[in-house]
PDB file of C-alpha atoms in Angstrom:
ATOM      1  CA  VAL A   1      -5.294  -9.526   9.524  1.00  0.00           C
ATOM      2  CA  GLN A   2      -9.265  -9.747  10.038  1.00  0.00           C
ATOM      3  CA  GLY A   3      -9.374 -12.972  11.771  1.00  0.00           C
ATOM      4  CA  ARG A   4      -6.725 -14.365   9.403  1.00  0.00           C
ATOM      5  CA  VAL A   5      -3.291 -15.983  10.515  1.00  0.00           C
ATOM      6  CA  LEU A   6      -0.865 -15.068   8.121  1.00  0.00           C
ATOM      7  CA  SER A   7       1.724 -16.795  10.333  1.00  0.00           C
ATOM      8  CA  THR A   8       2.627 -18.417  13.186  1.00  0.00           C
ATOM      9  CA  ILE A   9       5.665 -17.841  15.333  1.00  0.00           C
ATOM     10  CA  SER A  10       6.590 -21.918  15.056  1.00  0.00           C
ATOM     11  CA  GLU A  11       6.518 -21.199  11.042  1.00  0.00           C
ATOM     12  CA  GLY A  12       9.355 -18.424  11.981  1.00  0.00           C
ATOM     13  CA  PRO A  13       8.934 -14.801  10.486  1.00  0.00           C
ATOM     14  CA  LEU A  14       6.938 -13.599   8.580  1.00  0.00           C
ATOM     15  CA  ARG A  15       7.989 -12.714   5.055  1.00  0.00           C
ATOM     16  CA  VAL A  16       6.820  -9.813   3.399  1.00  0.00           C
ATOM     17  CA  THR A  17       7.895  -8.980   0.007  1.00  0.00           C
ATOM     18  CA  ARG A  18       7.388  -6.209  -2.361  1.00  0.00           C
ATOM     19  CA  LYS A  19       6.253  -8.327  -5.277  1.00  0.00           C
ATOM     20  CA  GLU A  20       2.415  -8.114  -6.352  1.00  0.00           C
ATOM     21  CA  ASP A  21       1.445 -10.973  -5.295  1.00  0.00           C
ATOM     22  CA  TYR A  22       1.651 -10.495  -1.212  1.00  0.00           C
ATOM     23  CA  ALA A  23      -0.365  -7.038  -1.929  1.00  0.00           C
ATOM     24  CA  VAL A  24      -2.878  -8.999  -3.679  1.00  0.00           C
ATOM     25  CA  GLN A  25      -3.382 -11.783  -1.691  1.00  0.00           C
ATOM     26  CA  ASN A  26      -3.301  -9.680   1.678  1.00  0.00           C
ATOM     27  CA  PRO A  27      -4.661  -6.142   0.365  1.00  0.00           C
ATOM     28  CA  VAL A  28      -6.007  -4.757   4.015  1.00  0.00           C
ATOM     29  CA  ALA A  29      -2.255  -5.575   5.126  1.00  0.00           C
ATOM     30  CA  VAL A  30      -0.550  -3.338   2.971  1.00  0.00           C
ATOM     31  CA  VAL A  31      -1.244   0.168   3.609  1.00  0.00           C
ATOM     32  CA  ASP A  32       0.996   1.378   0.306  1.00  0.00           C
ATOM     33  CA  ASN A  33       2.842  -0.052  -2.446  1.00  0.00           C
ATOM     34  CA  THR A  34       3.304   2.345  -4.506  1.00  0.00           C
ATOM     35  CA  PRO A  35       6.020   1.061  -7.428  1.00  0.00           C
ATOM     36  CA  GLY A  36       9.657   2.686  -6.960  1.00  0.00           C
ATOM     37  CA  TRP A  37       9.053   4.013  -2.834  1.00  0.00           C
ATOM     38  CA  ARG A  38       9.596   2.331   0.344  1.00  0.00           C
ATOM     39  CA  ASP A  39       7.833   3.326   3.515  1.00  0.00           C
ATOM     40  CA  TRP A  40       9.169   3.490   6.654  1.00  0.00           C
ATOM     41  CA  VAL A  41       6.930   3.215   9.722  1.00  0.00           C
ATOM     42  CA  TRP A  42       7.449   5.726  12.513  1.00  0.00           C
ATOM     43  CA  GLN A  43       4.281   5.025  14.959  1.00  0.00           C
ATOM     44  CA  VAL A  44       1.056   3.065  14.827  1.00  0.00           C
ATOM     45  CA  THR A  45      -1.745   4.358  17.291  1.00  0.00           C
ATOM     46  CA  LYS A  46      -5.557   3.812  17.257  1.00  0.00           C
ATOM     47  CA  ASN A  47      -7.771   6.644  16.650  1.00  0.00           C
ATOM     48  CA  ASP A  48     -11.286   7.385  18.666  1.00  0.00           C
ATOM     49  CA  GLU A  49     -12.867   4.576  16.560  1.00  0.00           C
ATOM     50  CA  GLY A  50     -10.437   2.153  18.033  1.00  0.00           C
ATOM     51  CA  HIS A  51      -8.633   1.869  13.692  1.00  0.00           C
ATOM     52  CA  PRO A  52      -5.182   1.947  12.977  1.00  0.00           C
ATOM     53  CA  VAL A  53      -3.602   5.136  12.280  1.00  0.00           C
ATOM     54  CA  ILE A  54       0.206   5.399  11.119  1.00  0.00           C
ATOM     55  CA  ALA A  55       2.777   7.900  10.973  1.00  0.00           C
ATOM     56  CA  MET A  56       4.633   7.003   7.858  1.00  0.00           C
ATOM     57  CA  VAL A  57       7.086   8.569   5.389  1.00  0.00           C
ATOM     58  CA  ARG A  58       7.580   7.518   2.048  1.00  0.00           C
ATOM     59  CA  ILE A  59      11.318   7.385   0.706  1.00  0.00           C
ATOM     60  CA  SER A  60      12.133   7.435  -3.272  1.00  0.00           C
ATOM     61  CA  GLY A  61      13.784   4.900  -4.662  1.00  0.00           C
ATOM     62  CA  ASP A  62      17.503   7.514  -5.014  1.00  0.00           C
ATOM     63  CA  LYS A  63      16.327   8.460  -1.110  1.00  0.00           C
ATOM     64  CA  LYS A  64      16.556  11.664  -1.998  1.00  0.00           C
ATOM     65  CA  THR A  65      13.049  12.614  -1.271  1.00  0.00           C
ATOM     66  CA  HIS A  66      11.065  11.883   1.909  1.00  0.00           C
ATOM     67  CA  ASP A  67       7.348  12.502   2.182  1.00  0.00           C
ATOM     68  CA  TYR A  68       5.039  12.568   5.745  1.00  0.00           C
ATOM     69  CA  TYR A  69       2.152  11.000   5.287  1.00  0.00           C
ATOM     70  CA  TYR A  70      -0.728   9.474   7.851  1.00  0.00           C
ATOM     71  CA  ALA A  71      -2.426   6.386   7.186  1.00  0.00           C
ATOM     72  CA  TYR A  72      -5.822   5.332   8.899  1.00  0.00           C
ATOM     73  CA  TRP A  73      -7.819   2.899   8.307  1.00  0.00           C
ATOM     74  CA  THR A  74     -11.466   3.248   7.541  1.00  0.00           C
ATOM     75  CA  GLY A  75     -13.069   0.315   8.944  1.00  0.00           C
ATOM     76  CA  ALA A  76     -13.097  -0.946   5.264  1.00  0.00           C
ATOM     77  CA  LYS A  77      -9.633  -0.008   3.378  1.00  0.00           C
ATOM     78  CA  TRP A  78      -6.328   2.455   4.158  1.00  0.00           C
ATOM     79  CA  GLU A  79      -6.306   5.712   2.922  1.00  0.00           C
ATOM     80  CA  LYS A  80      -3.353   8.536   3.352  1.00  0.00           C
ATOM     81  CA  ILE A  81      -3.269  11.703   3.502  1.00  0.00           C
ATOM     82  CA  PHE A  82      -0.024  13.616   2.364  1.00  0.00           C
ATOM     83  CA  LEU A  83       1.590  16.063   5.651  1.00  0.00           C
ATOM     84  CA  ALA A  84       4.684  17.672   4.345  1.00  0.00           C
ATOM     85  CA  HIS A  85       7.793  17.136   2.490  1.00  0.00           C
ATOM     86  CA  ALA A  86      10.375  16.023   4.872  1.00  0.00           C
ATOM     87  CA  GLY A  87      13.498  16.871   2.671  1.00  0.00           C
ATOM     88  CA  GLY A  88      15.950  14.396   2.430  1.00  0.00           C
ATOM     89  CA  HIS A  89      17.838  12.425   4.652  1.00  0.00           C
ATOM     90  CA  PHE A  90      18.558  14.720   7.809  1.00  0.00           C
ATOM     91  CA  HIS A  91      21.509  13.464   9.090  1.00  0.00           C
ATOM     92  CA  GLN A  92      24.440  15.622   9.380  1.00  0.00           C
ATOM     93  CA  SER A  93      26.968  13.324   7.301  1.00  0.00           C
ATOM     94  CA  PRO A  94      26.200  13.499   3.368  1.00  0.00           C
ATOM     95  CA  ASP A  95      27.247  10.288   2.309  1.00  0.00           C
ATOM     96  CA  ILE A  96      25.416   7.822   5.007  1.00  0.00           C
ATOM     97  CA  GLU A  97      22.014   6.902   6.310  1.00  0.00           C
ATOM     98  CA  HIS A  98      20.280   8.432   3.440  1.00  0.00           C
ATOM     99  CA  CYS A  99      16.707   6.682   5.385  1.00  0.00           C
ATOM    100  CA  TYR A 100      17.173   8.811   8.307  1.00  0.00           C
ATOM    101  CA  SER A 101      14.329  11.273   7.862  1.00  0.00           C
ATOM    102  CA  GLY A 102      13.897  13.672  10.809  1.00  0.00           C
ATOM    103  CA  GLY A 103      10.893  12.228  12.573  1.00  0.00           C
ATOM    104  CA  MET A 104       7.770  11.999  12.972  1.00  0.00           C
ATOM    105  CA  ALA A 105       5.306  11.474  16.263  1.00  0.00           C
ATOM    106  CA  ILE A 106       1.166  11.032  16.679  1.00  0.00           C
ATOM    107  CA  ASP A 107      -0.330  12.448  20.080  1.00  0.00           C
ATOM    108  CA  PRO A 108      -1.826   9.104  21.156  1.00  0.00           C
ATOM    109  CA  VAL A 109      -4.300  11.347  22.957  1.00  0.00           C
ATOM    110  CA  CYS A 110      -5.531  12.852  20.131  1.00  0.00           C
ATOM    111  CA  ALA A 111      -4.307  10.362  16.977  1.00  0.00           C
ATOM    112  CA  ASN A 112      -5.448  13.118  14.215  1.00  0.00           C
ATOM    113  CA  GLU A 113      -2.125  15.668  15.423  1.00  0.00           C
ATOM    114  CA  ILE A 114       1.210  14.577  14.196  1.00  0.00           C
ATOM    115  CA  TYR A 115       4.306  16.056  14.911  1.00  0.00           C
ATOM    116  CA  CYS A 116       6.724  16.241  12.306  1.00  0.00           C
ATOM    117  CA  SER A 117      10.515  17.317  11.597  1.00  0.00           C
ATOM    118  CA  VAL A 118      10.428  19.340   8.582  1.00  0.00           C
ATOM    119  CA  PRO A 119      13.514  21.607   6.410  1.00  0.00           C
ATOM    120  CA  VAL A 120      12.574  25.033   7.100  1.00  0.00           C
ATOM    121  CA  VAL A 121      14.507  28.129   5.721  1.00  0.00           C
ATOM    122  CA  GLY A 122      14.859  30.699   9.086  1.00  0.00           C
ATOM    123  CA  ALA A 123      17.002  33.325  10.139  1.00  0.00           C
ATOM    124  CA  PHE A 124      19.935  30.753  10.224  1.00  0.00           C
ATOM    125  CA  GLY A 125      19.112  28.979   7.326  1.00  0.00           C
ATOM    126  CA  ARG A 126      17.480  25.903   6.234  1.00  0.00           C
ATOM    127  CA  THR A 127      17.001  23.828   9.796  1.00  0.00           C
ATOM    128  CA  TYR A 128      14.684  21.087  10.677  1.00  0.00           C
ATOM    129  CA  GLU A 129      11.889  22.465  12.619  1.00  0.00           C
ATOM    130  CA  ILE A 130       9.026  20.693  14.695  1.00  0.00           C
ATOM    131  CA  VAL A 131       5.730  21.213  13.080  1.00  0.00           C
ATOM    132  CA  LYS A 132       2.469  20.454  14.471  1.00  0.00           C
ATOM    133  CA  TYR A 133      -0.133  18.530  11.542  1.00  0.00           C
ATOM    134  CA  THR A 134      -3.405  18.329  12.487  1.00  0.00           C
ATOM    135  CA  VAL A 135      -5.434  16.094  10.124  1.00  0.00           C
ATOM    136  CA  ASN A 136      -9.119  16.414   9.386  1.00  0.00           C
ATOM    137  CA  ILE A 137     -10.324  12.995   8.135  1.00  0.00           C
ATOM    138  CA  SER A 138     -13.417  13.921   6.612  1.00  0.00           C
ATOM    139  CA  SER A 139     -12.593  16.545   5.037  1.00  0.00           C
ATOM    140  CA  GLY A 140      -8.725  15.768   4.179  1.00  0.00           C
ATOM    141  CA  VAL A 141      -8.020  19.214   5.003  1.00  0.00           C
ATOM    142  CA  VAL A 142      -4.396  19.254   6.989  1.00  0.00           C
ATOM    143  CA  GLU A 143      -3.519  22.392   9.219  1.00  0.00           C
ATOM    144  CA  ALA A 144       0.059  23.350  10.066  1.00  0.00           C
ATOM    145  CA  GLU A 145       1.327  24.768  13.250  1.00  0.00           C
ATOM    146  CA  GLN A 146       4.962  25.763  13.642  1.00  0.00           C
ATOM    147  CA  ILE A 147       6.092  24.565  17.113  1.00  0.00           C
ATOM    148  CA  THR A 148       9.962  25.875  16.983  1.00  0.00           C
ATOM    149  CA  ARG A 149      11.471  28.745  14.499  1.00  0.00           C
ATOM    150  CA  ASN A 150      14.579  30.293  13.601  1.00  0.00           C
ATOM    151  CA  SER A 151      16.588  27.291  15.332  1.00  0.00           C
ATOM    152  CA  ARG A 152      20.329  27.098  14.975  1.00  0.00           C
ATOM    153  CA  LYS A 153      20.024  23.701  15.057  1.00  0.00           C
ATOM    154  CA  ASN A 154      18.287  20.957  13.825  1.00  0.00           C
ATOM    155  CA  ASN A 155      15.304  19.611  15.453  1.00  0.00           C
ATOM    156  CA  VAL A 156      14.575  15.936  14.744  1.00  0.00           C
ATOM    157  CA  ARG A 157      13.230  13.055  16.134  1.00  0.00           C
ATOM    158  CA  PRO A 158       9.939  14.529  18.208  1.00  0.00           C
ATOM    159  CA  TYR A 159       7.952  12.198  20.786  1.00  0.00           C
ATOM    160  CA  VAL A 160       4.819  12.815  22.401  1.00  0.00           C
ATOM    161  CA  LEU A 161       5.191  12.022  26.193  1.00  0.00           C
ATOM    162  CA  GLU A 162       2.401   9.579  27.510  1.00  0.00           C
ATOM    163  CA  GLN A 163       0.214  10.897  30.393  1.00  0.00           C
ATOM    164  CA  SER A 164       1.510  14.524  29.947  1.00  0.00           C
ATOM    165  CA  GLU A 165      -1.979  16.402  28.552  1.00  0.00           C
ATOM    166  CA  THR A 166      -2.225  18.791  31.191  1.00  0.00           C
ATOM    167  CA  SER A 167       1.848  19.442  31.430  1.00  0.00           C
ATOM    168  CA  PRO A 168       3.627  22.356  29.606  1.00  0.00           C
ATOM    169  CA  LEU A 169       6.354  19.587  28.519  1.00  0.00           C
ATOM    170  CA  ARG A 170       4.034  17.750  26.363  1.00  0.00           C
ATOM    171  CA  VAL A 171       6.405  17.084  23.510  1.00  0.00           C
ATOM    172  CA  ALA A 172       9.988  16.330  23.627  1.00  0.00           C
ATOM    173  CA  TRP A 173      12.707  16.360  20.731  1.00  0.00           C
ATOM    174  CA  MET A 174      16.693  16.246  19.812  1.00  0.00           C
TER     175      MET A 174
END
């Protein structure tokens, strides 16, 4: 991180802890250290400046609240922009896998566009639909465009297909 070696293969796995001293010692390596929340990374890519951007979900300690965020490196520090409430876990079995969100994917060609699976009330009740979020990091404004609607079944795990810029099949999902 910034030219500093955090670990080597010969030392074994890098042990990252939730302890405050790790965040203090490695502030540029920690994107979010909010007490009571856990973060899951969905995807990491680079923006036009070559800085990393991260599609991540923040999950409450009780695992009932999932929120999607777009995190990006400014060149000096990490910033996060809220995208959407991701609902709780999308899994259809109510008592397992409480950390499974519907999913999100960054467009690698346009790193400020993120596709997310979010719960939407439609013609068939509450269903996970695919929504495209466009982030303006200068203003912090997030625009949303619903891609699927009134689905009978959940739309989850969006994925932007590589080298598909000219294809009508740009985004796939389950």
